[in-house]
PDB file of C-alpha atoms and ligand atoms in Angstrom:
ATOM      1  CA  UNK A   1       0.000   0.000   0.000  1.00 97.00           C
ATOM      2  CA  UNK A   2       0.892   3.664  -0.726  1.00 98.00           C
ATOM      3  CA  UNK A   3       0.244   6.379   1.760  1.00 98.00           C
ATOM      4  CA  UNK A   4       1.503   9.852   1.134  1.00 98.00           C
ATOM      5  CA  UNK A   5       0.608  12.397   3.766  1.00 98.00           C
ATOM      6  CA  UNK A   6      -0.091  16.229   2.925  1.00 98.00           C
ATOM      7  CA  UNK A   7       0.868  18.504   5.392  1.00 97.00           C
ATOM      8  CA  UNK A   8       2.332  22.191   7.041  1.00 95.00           C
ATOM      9  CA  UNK A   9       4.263  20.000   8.989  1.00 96.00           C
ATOM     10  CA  UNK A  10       5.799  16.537   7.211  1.00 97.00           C
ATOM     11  CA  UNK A  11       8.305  16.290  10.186  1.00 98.00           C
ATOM     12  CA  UNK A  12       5.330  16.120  12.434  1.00 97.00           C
ATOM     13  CA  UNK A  13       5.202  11.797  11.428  1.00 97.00           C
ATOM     14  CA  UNK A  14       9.174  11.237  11.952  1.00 97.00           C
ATOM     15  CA  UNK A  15       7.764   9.571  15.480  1.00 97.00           C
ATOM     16  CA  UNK A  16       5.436   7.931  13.841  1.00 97.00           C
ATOM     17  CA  UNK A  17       7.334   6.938  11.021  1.00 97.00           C
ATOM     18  CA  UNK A  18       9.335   5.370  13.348  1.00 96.00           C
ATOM     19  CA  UNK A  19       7.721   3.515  15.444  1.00 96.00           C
ATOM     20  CA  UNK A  20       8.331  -0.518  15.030  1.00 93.00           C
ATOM     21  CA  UNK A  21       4.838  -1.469  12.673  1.00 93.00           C
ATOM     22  CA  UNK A  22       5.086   1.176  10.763  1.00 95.00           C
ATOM     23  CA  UNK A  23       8.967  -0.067  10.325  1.00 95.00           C
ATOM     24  CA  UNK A  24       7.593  -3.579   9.821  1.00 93.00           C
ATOM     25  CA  UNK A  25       4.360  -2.812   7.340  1.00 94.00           C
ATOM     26  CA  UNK A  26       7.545  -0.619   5.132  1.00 94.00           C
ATOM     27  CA  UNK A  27       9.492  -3.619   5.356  1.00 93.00           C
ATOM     28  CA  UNK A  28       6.768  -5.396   3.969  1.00 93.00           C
ATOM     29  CA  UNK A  29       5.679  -3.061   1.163  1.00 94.00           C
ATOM     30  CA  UNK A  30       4.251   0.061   2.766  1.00 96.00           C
ATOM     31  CA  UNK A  31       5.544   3.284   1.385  1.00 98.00           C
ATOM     32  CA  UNK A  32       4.849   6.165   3.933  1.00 98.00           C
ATOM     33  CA  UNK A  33       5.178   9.568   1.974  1.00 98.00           C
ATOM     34  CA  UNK A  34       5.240  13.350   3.521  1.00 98.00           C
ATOM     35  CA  UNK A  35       4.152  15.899   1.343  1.00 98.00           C
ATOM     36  CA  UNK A  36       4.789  19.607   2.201  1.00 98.00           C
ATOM     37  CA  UNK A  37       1.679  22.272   0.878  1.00 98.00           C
ATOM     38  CA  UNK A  38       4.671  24.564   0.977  1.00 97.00           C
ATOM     39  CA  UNK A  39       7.078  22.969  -1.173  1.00 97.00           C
ATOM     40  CA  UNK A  40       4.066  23.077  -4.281  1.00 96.00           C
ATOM     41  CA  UNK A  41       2.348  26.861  -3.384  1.00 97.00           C
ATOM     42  CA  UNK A  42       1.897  28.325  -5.891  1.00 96.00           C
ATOM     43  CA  UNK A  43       1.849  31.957  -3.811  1.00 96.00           C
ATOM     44  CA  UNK A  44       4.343  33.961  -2.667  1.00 96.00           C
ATOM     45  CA  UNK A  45       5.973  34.009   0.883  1.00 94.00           C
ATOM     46  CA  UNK A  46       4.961  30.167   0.839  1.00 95.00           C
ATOM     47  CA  UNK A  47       1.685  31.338   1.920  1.00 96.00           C
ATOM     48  CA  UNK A  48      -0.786  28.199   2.131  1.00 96.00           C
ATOM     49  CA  UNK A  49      -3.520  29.455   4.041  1.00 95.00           C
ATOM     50  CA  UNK A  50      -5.992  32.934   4.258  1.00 95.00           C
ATOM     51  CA  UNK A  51      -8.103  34.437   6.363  1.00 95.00           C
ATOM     52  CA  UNK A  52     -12.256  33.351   5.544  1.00 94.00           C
ATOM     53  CA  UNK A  53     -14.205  34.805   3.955  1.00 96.00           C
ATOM     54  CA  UNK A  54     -17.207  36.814   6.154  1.00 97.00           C
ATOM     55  CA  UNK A  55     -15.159  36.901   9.008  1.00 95.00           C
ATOM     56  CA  UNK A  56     -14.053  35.249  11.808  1.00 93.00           C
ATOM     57  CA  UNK A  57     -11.292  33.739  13.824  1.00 90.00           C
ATOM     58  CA  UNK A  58      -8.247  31.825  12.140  1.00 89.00           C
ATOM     59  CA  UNK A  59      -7.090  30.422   8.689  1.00 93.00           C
ATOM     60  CA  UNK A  60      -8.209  28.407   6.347  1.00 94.00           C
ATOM     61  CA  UNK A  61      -5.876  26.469   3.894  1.00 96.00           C
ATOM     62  CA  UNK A  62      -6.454  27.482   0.535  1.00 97.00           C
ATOM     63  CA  UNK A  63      -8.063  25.687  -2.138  1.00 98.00           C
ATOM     64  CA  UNK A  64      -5.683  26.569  -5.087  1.00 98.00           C
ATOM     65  CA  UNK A  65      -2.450  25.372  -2.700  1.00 98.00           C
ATOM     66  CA  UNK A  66      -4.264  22.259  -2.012  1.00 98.00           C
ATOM     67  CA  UNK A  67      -4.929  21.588  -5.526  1.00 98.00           C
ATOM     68  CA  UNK A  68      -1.323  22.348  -6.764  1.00 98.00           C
ATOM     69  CA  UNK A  69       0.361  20.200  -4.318  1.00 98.00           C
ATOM     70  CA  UNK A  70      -1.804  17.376  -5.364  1.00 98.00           C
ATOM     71  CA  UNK A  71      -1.165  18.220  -9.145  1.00 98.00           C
ATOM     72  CA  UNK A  72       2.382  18.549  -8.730  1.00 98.00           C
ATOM     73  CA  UNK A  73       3.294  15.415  -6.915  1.00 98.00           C
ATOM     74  CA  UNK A  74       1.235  12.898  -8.992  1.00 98.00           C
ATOM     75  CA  UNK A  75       1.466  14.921 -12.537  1.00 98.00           C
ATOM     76  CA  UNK A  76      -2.734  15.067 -13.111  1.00 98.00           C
ATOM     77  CA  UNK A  77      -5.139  16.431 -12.229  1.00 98.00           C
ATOM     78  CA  UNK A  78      -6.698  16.081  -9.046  1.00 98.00           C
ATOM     79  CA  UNK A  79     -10.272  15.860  -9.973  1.00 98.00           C
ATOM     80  CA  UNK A  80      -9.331  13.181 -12.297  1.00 98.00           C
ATOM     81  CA  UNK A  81      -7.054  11.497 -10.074  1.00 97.00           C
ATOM     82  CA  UNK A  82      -9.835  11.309  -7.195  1.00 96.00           C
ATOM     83  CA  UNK A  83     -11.634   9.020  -9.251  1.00 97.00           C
ATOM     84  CA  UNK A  84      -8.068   6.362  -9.208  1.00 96.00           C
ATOM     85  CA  UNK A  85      -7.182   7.252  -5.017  1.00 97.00           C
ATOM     86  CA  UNK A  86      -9.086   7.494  -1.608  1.00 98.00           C
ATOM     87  CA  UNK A  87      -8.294  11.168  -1.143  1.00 98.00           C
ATOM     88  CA  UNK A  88      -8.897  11.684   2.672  1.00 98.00           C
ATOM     89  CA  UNK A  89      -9.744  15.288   3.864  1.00 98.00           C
ATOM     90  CA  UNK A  90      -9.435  15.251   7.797  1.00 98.00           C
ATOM     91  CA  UNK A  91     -11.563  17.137   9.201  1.00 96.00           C
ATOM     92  CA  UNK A  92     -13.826  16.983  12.457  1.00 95.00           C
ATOM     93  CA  UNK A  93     -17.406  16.986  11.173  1.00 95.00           C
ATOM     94  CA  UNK A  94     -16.305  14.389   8.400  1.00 96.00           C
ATOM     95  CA  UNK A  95     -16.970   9.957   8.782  1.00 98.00           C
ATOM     96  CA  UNK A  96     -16.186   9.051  12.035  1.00 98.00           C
ATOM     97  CA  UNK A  97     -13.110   6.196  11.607  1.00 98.00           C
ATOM     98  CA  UNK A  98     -13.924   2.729  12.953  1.00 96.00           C
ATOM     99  CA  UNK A  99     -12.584  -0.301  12.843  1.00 94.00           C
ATOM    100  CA  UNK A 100     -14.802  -1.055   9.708  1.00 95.00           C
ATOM    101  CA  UNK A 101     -13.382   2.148   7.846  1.00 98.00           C
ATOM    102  CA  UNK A 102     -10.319   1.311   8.946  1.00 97.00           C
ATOM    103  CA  UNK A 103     -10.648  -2.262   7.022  1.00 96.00           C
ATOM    104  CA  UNK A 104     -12.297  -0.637   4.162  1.00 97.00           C
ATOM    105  CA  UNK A 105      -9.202   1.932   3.796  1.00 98.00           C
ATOM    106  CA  UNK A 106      -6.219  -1.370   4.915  1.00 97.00           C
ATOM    107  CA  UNK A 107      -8.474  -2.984   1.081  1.00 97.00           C
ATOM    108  CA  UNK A 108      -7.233   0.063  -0.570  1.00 98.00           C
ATOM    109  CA  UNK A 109      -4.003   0.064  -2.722  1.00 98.00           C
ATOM    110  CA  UNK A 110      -3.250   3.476  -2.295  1.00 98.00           C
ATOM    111  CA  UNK A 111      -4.381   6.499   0.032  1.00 98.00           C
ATOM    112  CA  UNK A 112      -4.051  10.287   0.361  1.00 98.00           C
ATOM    113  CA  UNK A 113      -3.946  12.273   3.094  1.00 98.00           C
ATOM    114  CA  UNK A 114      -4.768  15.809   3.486  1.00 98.00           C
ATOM    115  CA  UNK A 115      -3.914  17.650   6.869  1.00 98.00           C
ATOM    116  CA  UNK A 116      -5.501  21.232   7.768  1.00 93.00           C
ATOM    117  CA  UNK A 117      -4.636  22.955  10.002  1.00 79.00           C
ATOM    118  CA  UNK A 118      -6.402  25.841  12.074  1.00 66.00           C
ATOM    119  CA  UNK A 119      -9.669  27.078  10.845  1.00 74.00           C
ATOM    120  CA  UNK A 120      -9.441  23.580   8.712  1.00 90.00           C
ATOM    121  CA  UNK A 121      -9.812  23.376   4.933  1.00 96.00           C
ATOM    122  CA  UNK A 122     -11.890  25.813   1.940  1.00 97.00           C
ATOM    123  CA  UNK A 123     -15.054  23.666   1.449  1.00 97.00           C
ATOM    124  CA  UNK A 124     -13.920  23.301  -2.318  1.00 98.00           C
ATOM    125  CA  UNK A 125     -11.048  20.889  -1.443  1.00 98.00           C
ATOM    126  CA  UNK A 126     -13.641  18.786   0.354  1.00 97.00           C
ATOM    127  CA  UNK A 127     -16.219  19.334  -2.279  1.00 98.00           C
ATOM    128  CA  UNK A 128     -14.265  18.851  -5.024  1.00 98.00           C
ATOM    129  CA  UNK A 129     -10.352  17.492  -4.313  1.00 98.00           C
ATOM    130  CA  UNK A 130     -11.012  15.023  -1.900  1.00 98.00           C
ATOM    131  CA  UNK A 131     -12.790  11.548  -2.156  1.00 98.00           C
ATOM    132  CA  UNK A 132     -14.035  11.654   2.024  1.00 98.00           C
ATOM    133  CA  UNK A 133     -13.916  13.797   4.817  1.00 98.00           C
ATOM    134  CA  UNK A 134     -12.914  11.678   7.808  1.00 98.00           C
ATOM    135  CA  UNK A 135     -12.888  12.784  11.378  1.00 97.00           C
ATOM    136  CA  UNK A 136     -11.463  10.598  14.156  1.00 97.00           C
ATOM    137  CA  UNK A 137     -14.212  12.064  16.801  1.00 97.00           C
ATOM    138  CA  UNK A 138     -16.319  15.454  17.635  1.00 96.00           C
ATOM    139  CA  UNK A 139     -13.824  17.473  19.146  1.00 94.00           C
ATOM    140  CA  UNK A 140     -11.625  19.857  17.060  1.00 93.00           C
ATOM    141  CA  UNK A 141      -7.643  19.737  17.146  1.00 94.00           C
ATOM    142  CA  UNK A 142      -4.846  22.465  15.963  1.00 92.00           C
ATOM    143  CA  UNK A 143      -4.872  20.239  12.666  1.00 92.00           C
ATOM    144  CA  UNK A 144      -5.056  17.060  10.736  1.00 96.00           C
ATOM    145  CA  UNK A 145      -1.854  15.778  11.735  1.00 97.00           C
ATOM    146  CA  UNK A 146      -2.661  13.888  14.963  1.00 97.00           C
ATOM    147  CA  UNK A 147      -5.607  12.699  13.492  1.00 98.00           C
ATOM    148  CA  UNK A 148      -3.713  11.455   9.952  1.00 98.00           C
ATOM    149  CA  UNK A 149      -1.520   9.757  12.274  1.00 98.00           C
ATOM    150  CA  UNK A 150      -4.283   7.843  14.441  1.00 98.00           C
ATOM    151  CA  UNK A 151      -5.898   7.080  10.600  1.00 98.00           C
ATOM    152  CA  UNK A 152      -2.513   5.633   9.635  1.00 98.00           C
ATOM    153  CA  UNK A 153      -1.968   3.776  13.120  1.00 97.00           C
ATOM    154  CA  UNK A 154      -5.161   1.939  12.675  1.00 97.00           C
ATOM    155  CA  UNK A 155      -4.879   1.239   8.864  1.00 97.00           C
ATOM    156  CA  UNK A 156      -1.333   0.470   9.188  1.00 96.00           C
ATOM    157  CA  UNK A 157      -1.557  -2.531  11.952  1.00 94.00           C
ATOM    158  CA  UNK A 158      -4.141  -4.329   9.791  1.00 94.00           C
ATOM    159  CA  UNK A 159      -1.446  -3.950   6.617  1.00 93.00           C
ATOM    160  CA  UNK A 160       0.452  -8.124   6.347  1.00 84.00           C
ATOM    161  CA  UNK A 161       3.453  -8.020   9.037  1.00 85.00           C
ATOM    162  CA  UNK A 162       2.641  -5.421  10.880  1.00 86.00           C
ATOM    163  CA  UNK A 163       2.047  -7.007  13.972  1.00 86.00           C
ATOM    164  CA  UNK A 164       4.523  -9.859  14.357  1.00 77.00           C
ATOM    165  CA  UNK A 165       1.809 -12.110  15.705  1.00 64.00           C
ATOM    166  CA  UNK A 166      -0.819 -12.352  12.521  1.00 56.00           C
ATOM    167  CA  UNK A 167      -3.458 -13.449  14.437  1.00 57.00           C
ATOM    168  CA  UNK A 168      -3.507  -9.891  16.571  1.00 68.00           C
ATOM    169  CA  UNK A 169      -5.344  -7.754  14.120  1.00 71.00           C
ATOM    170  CA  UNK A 170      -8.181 -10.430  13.436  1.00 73.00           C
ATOM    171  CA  UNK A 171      -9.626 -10.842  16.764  1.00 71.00           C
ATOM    172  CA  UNK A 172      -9.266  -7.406  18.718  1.00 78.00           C
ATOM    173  CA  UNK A 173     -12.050  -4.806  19.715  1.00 79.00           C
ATOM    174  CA  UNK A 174     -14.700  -4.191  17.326  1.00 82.00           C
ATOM    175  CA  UNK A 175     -13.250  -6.819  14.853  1.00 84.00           C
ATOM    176  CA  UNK A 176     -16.109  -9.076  13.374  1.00 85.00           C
ATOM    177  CA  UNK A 177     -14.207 -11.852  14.877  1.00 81.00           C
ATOM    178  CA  UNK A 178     -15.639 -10.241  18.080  1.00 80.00           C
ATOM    179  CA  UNK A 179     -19.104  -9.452  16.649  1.00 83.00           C
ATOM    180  CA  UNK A 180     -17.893  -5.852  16.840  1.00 80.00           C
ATOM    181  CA  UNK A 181     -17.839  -6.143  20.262  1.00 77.00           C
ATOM    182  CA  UNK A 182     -14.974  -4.115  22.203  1.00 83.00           C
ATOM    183  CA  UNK A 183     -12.130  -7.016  23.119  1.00 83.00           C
ATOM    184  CA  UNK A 184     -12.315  -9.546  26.247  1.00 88.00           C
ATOM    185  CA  UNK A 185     -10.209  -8.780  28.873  1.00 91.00           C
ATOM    186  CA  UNK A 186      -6.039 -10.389  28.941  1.00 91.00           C
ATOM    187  CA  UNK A 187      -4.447 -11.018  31.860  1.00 96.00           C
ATOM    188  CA  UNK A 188      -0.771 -12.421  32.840  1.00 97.00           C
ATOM    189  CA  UNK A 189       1.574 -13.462  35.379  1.00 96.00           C
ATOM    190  CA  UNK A 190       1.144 -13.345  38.126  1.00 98.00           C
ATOM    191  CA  UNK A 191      -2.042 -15.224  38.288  1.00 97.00           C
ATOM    192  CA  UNK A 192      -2.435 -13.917  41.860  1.00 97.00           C
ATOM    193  CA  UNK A 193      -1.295 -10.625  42.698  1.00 98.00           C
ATOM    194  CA  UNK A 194      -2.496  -8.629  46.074  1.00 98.00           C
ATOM    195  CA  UNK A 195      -5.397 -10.923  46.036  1.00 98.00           C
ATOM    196  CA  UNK A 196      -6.523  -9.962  42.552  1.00 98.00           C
ATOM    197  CA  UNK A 197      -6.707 -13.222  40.811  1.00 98.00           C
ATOM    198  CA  UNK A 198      -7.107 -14.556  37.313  1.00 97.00           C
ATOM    199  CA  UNK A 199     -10.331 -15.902  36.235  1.00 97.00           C
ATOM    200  CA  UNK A 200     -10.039 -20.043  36.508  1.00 97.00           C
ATOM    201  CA  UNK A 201     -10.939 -20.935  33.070  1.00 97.00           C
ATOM    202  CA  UNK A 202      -7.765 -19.070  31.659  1.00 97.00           C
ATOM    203  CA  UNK A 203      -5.158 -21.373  33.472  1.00 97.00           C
ATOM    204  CA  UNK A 204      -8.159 -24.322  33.035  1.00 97.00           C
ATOM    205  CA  UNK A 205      -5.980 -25.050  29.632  1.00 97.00           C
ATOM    206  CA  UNK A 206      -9.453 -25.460  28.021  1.00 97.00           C
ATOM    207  CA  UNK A 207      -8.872 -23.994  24.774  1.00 96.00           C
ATOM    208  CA  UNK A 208     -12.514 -24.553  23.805  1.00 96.00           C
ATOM    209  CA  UNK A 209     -14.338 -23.164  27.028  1.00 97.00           C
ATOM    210  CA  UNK A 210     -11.754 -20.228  26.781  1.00 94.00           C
ATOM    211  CA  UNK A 211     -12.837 -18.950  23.625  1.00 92.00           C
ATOM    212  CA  UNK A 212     -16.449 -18.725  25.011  1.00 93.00           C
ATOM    213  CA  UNK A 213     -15.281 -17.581  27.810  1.00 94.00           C
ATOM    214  CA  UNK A 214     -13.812 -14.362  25.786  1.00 91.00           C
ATOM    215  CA  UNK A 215     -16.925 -14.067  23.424  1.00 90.00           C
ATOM    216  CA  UNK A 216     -19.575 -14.047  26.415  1.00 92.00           C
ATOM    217  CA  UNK A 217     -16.974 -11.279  27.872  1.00 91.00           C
ATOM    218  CA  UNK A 218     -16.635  -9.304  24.708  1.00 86.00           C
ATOM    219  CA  UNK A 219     -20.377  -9.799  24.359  1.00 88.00           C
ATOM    220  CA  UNK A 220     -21.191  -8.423  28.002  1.00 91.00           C
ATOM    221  CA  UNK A 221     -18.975  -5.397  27.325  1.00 84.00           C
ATOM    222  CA  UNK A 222     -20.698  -4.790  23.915  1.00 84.00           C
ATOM    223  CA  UNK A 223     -24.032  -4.728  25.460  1.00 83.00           C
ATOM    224  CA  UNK A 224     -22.309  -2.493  28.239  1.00 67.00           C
ATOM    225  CA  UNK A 225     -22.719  -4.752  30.796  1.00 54.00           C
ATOM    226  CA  UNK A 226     -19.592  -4.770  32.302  1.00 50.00           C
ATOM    227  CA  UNK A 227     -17.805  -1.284  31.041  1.00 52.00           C
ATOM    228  CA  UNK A 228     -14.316  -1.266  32.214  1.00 50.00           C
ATOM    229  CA  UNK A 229     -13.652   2.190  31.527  1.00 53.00           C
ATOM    230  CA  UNK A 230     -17.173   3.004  33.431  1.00 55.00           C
TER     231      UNK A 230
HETATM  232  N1  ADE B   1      -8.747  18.094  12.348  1.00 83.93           N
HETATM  233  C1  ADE B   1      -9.015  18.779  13.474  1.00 83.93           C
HETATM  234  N2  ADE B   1      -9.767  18.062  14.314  1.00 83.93           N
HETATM  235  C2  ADE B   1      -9.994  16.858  13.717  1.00 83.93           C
HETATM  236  C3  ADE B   1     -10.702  15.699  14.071  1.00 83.93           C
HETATM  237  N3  ADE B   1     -11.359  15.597  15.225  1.00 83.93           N
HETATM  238  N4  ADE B   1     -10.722  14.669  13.204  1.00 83.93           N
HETATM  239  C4  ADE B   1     -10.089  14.772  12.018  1.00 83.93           C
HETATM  240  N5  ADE B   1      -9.396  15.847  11.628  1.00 83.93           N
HETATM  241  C5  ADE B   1      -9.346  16.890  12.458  1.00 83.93           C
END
């Protein structure tokens, strides 16, 4: 899979670029690409962004900057090219990423992101740039970047190798291995610890009663019946 990342700030995903799945899903084919609005501008002063129009608080990145980066790194243009490439838009009123988005985007063999920042993005990119707007909840952040990173995270760990353990992206919270349930709880040694103990049927060795064990958990926590974070 190809991922390039638009952004005010590409050095914003060194971290993330960094960090040991991300390392692993590159080793195993994922390319991971940072692209700067203000290495394609196509204003002066590297300006990428403007006050709105009618007033108010903060900028808003401009559509024309938006739609020369995009034409200059892939050579077309970009309302063509949206019909080839998921072109992301993060922004907070857009789909809300879940693990089934997620999925849907890990199918994909190629995705853009594009990062605002401050005010957020001119309508038109959204409109007419970008394939989806995708927010990663209802709360508003300085820009896209932590949320293109959280998009990434959970598209990345699905990607083959990854995880080292294969089997650790099937069955986790809200995975239809689960029923979309969040996950059933882990636990490790020590089996007792200040009188907290481990539920019997985990050191029972039962493979078969474990794994309804874990469902009827997952399922309880679904249905909110037992809510660890309360
Ligand atoms: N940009 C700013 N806030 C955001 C959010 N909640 N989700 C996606 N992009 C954003």
């Amino acid at each position: 899979m190809d991922i390039d990342v638009f952004t005010l700030f590409p050095e914003a995903f060194d971290w993330f670029a960094g960090q040991r799945h991300v390392r692993n899903a590159i080793a195993h084919g994922l390319r991971l690409d940072r692209v700067s609005f203000r290495d394609h501008t196509p204003l002066s002063g590297g300006q990428v962004d403007d006050t709105p129009f009618g007033g108010g608080a903060g900028m808003v990145l401009r559509v024309d900057v938006v739609d020369a980066a995009l034409r200059g790194h892939y050579g077309r243009d970009p309302v063509e090219l949206r019909e080839d490439r998921r072109i992301l838009a993060l922004t907070p009123g857009g789909r809300l990423l879940d693990d089934a988005l997620a999925s849907e985007l890990a199918a994909e063999p190629s995705l853009t992101l594009l990062c605002g920042r401050y005010e957020g993005f001119d309508e038109r990119i959204v409109e007419h740039l970008a394939t989806d707007a995708v927010s990663i909840g209802r709360y508003v952040l300085a820009g896209g970047e932590l949320a293109a990173m959280v998009l990434c995270d959970a598209v990345v760990r699905k990607l083959p190798g990854a995880l080292g353990d294969e089997t650790s992206a099937v069955e986790e919270s809200f995975s239809p291995a689960l029923e979309g349930a969040p996950e059933y709880p882990h636990y490790t040694r020590p089996a007792e610890y200040r009188g907290w103990s481990v539920p019997d049927v985990l050191l029972s060795g039962h493979h078969g009663r474990i794994r309804e064990w874990r469902l009827e958990q997952a399922r309880r926590r679904g249905s909110g019946g037992a809510n660890p974070l309360r």
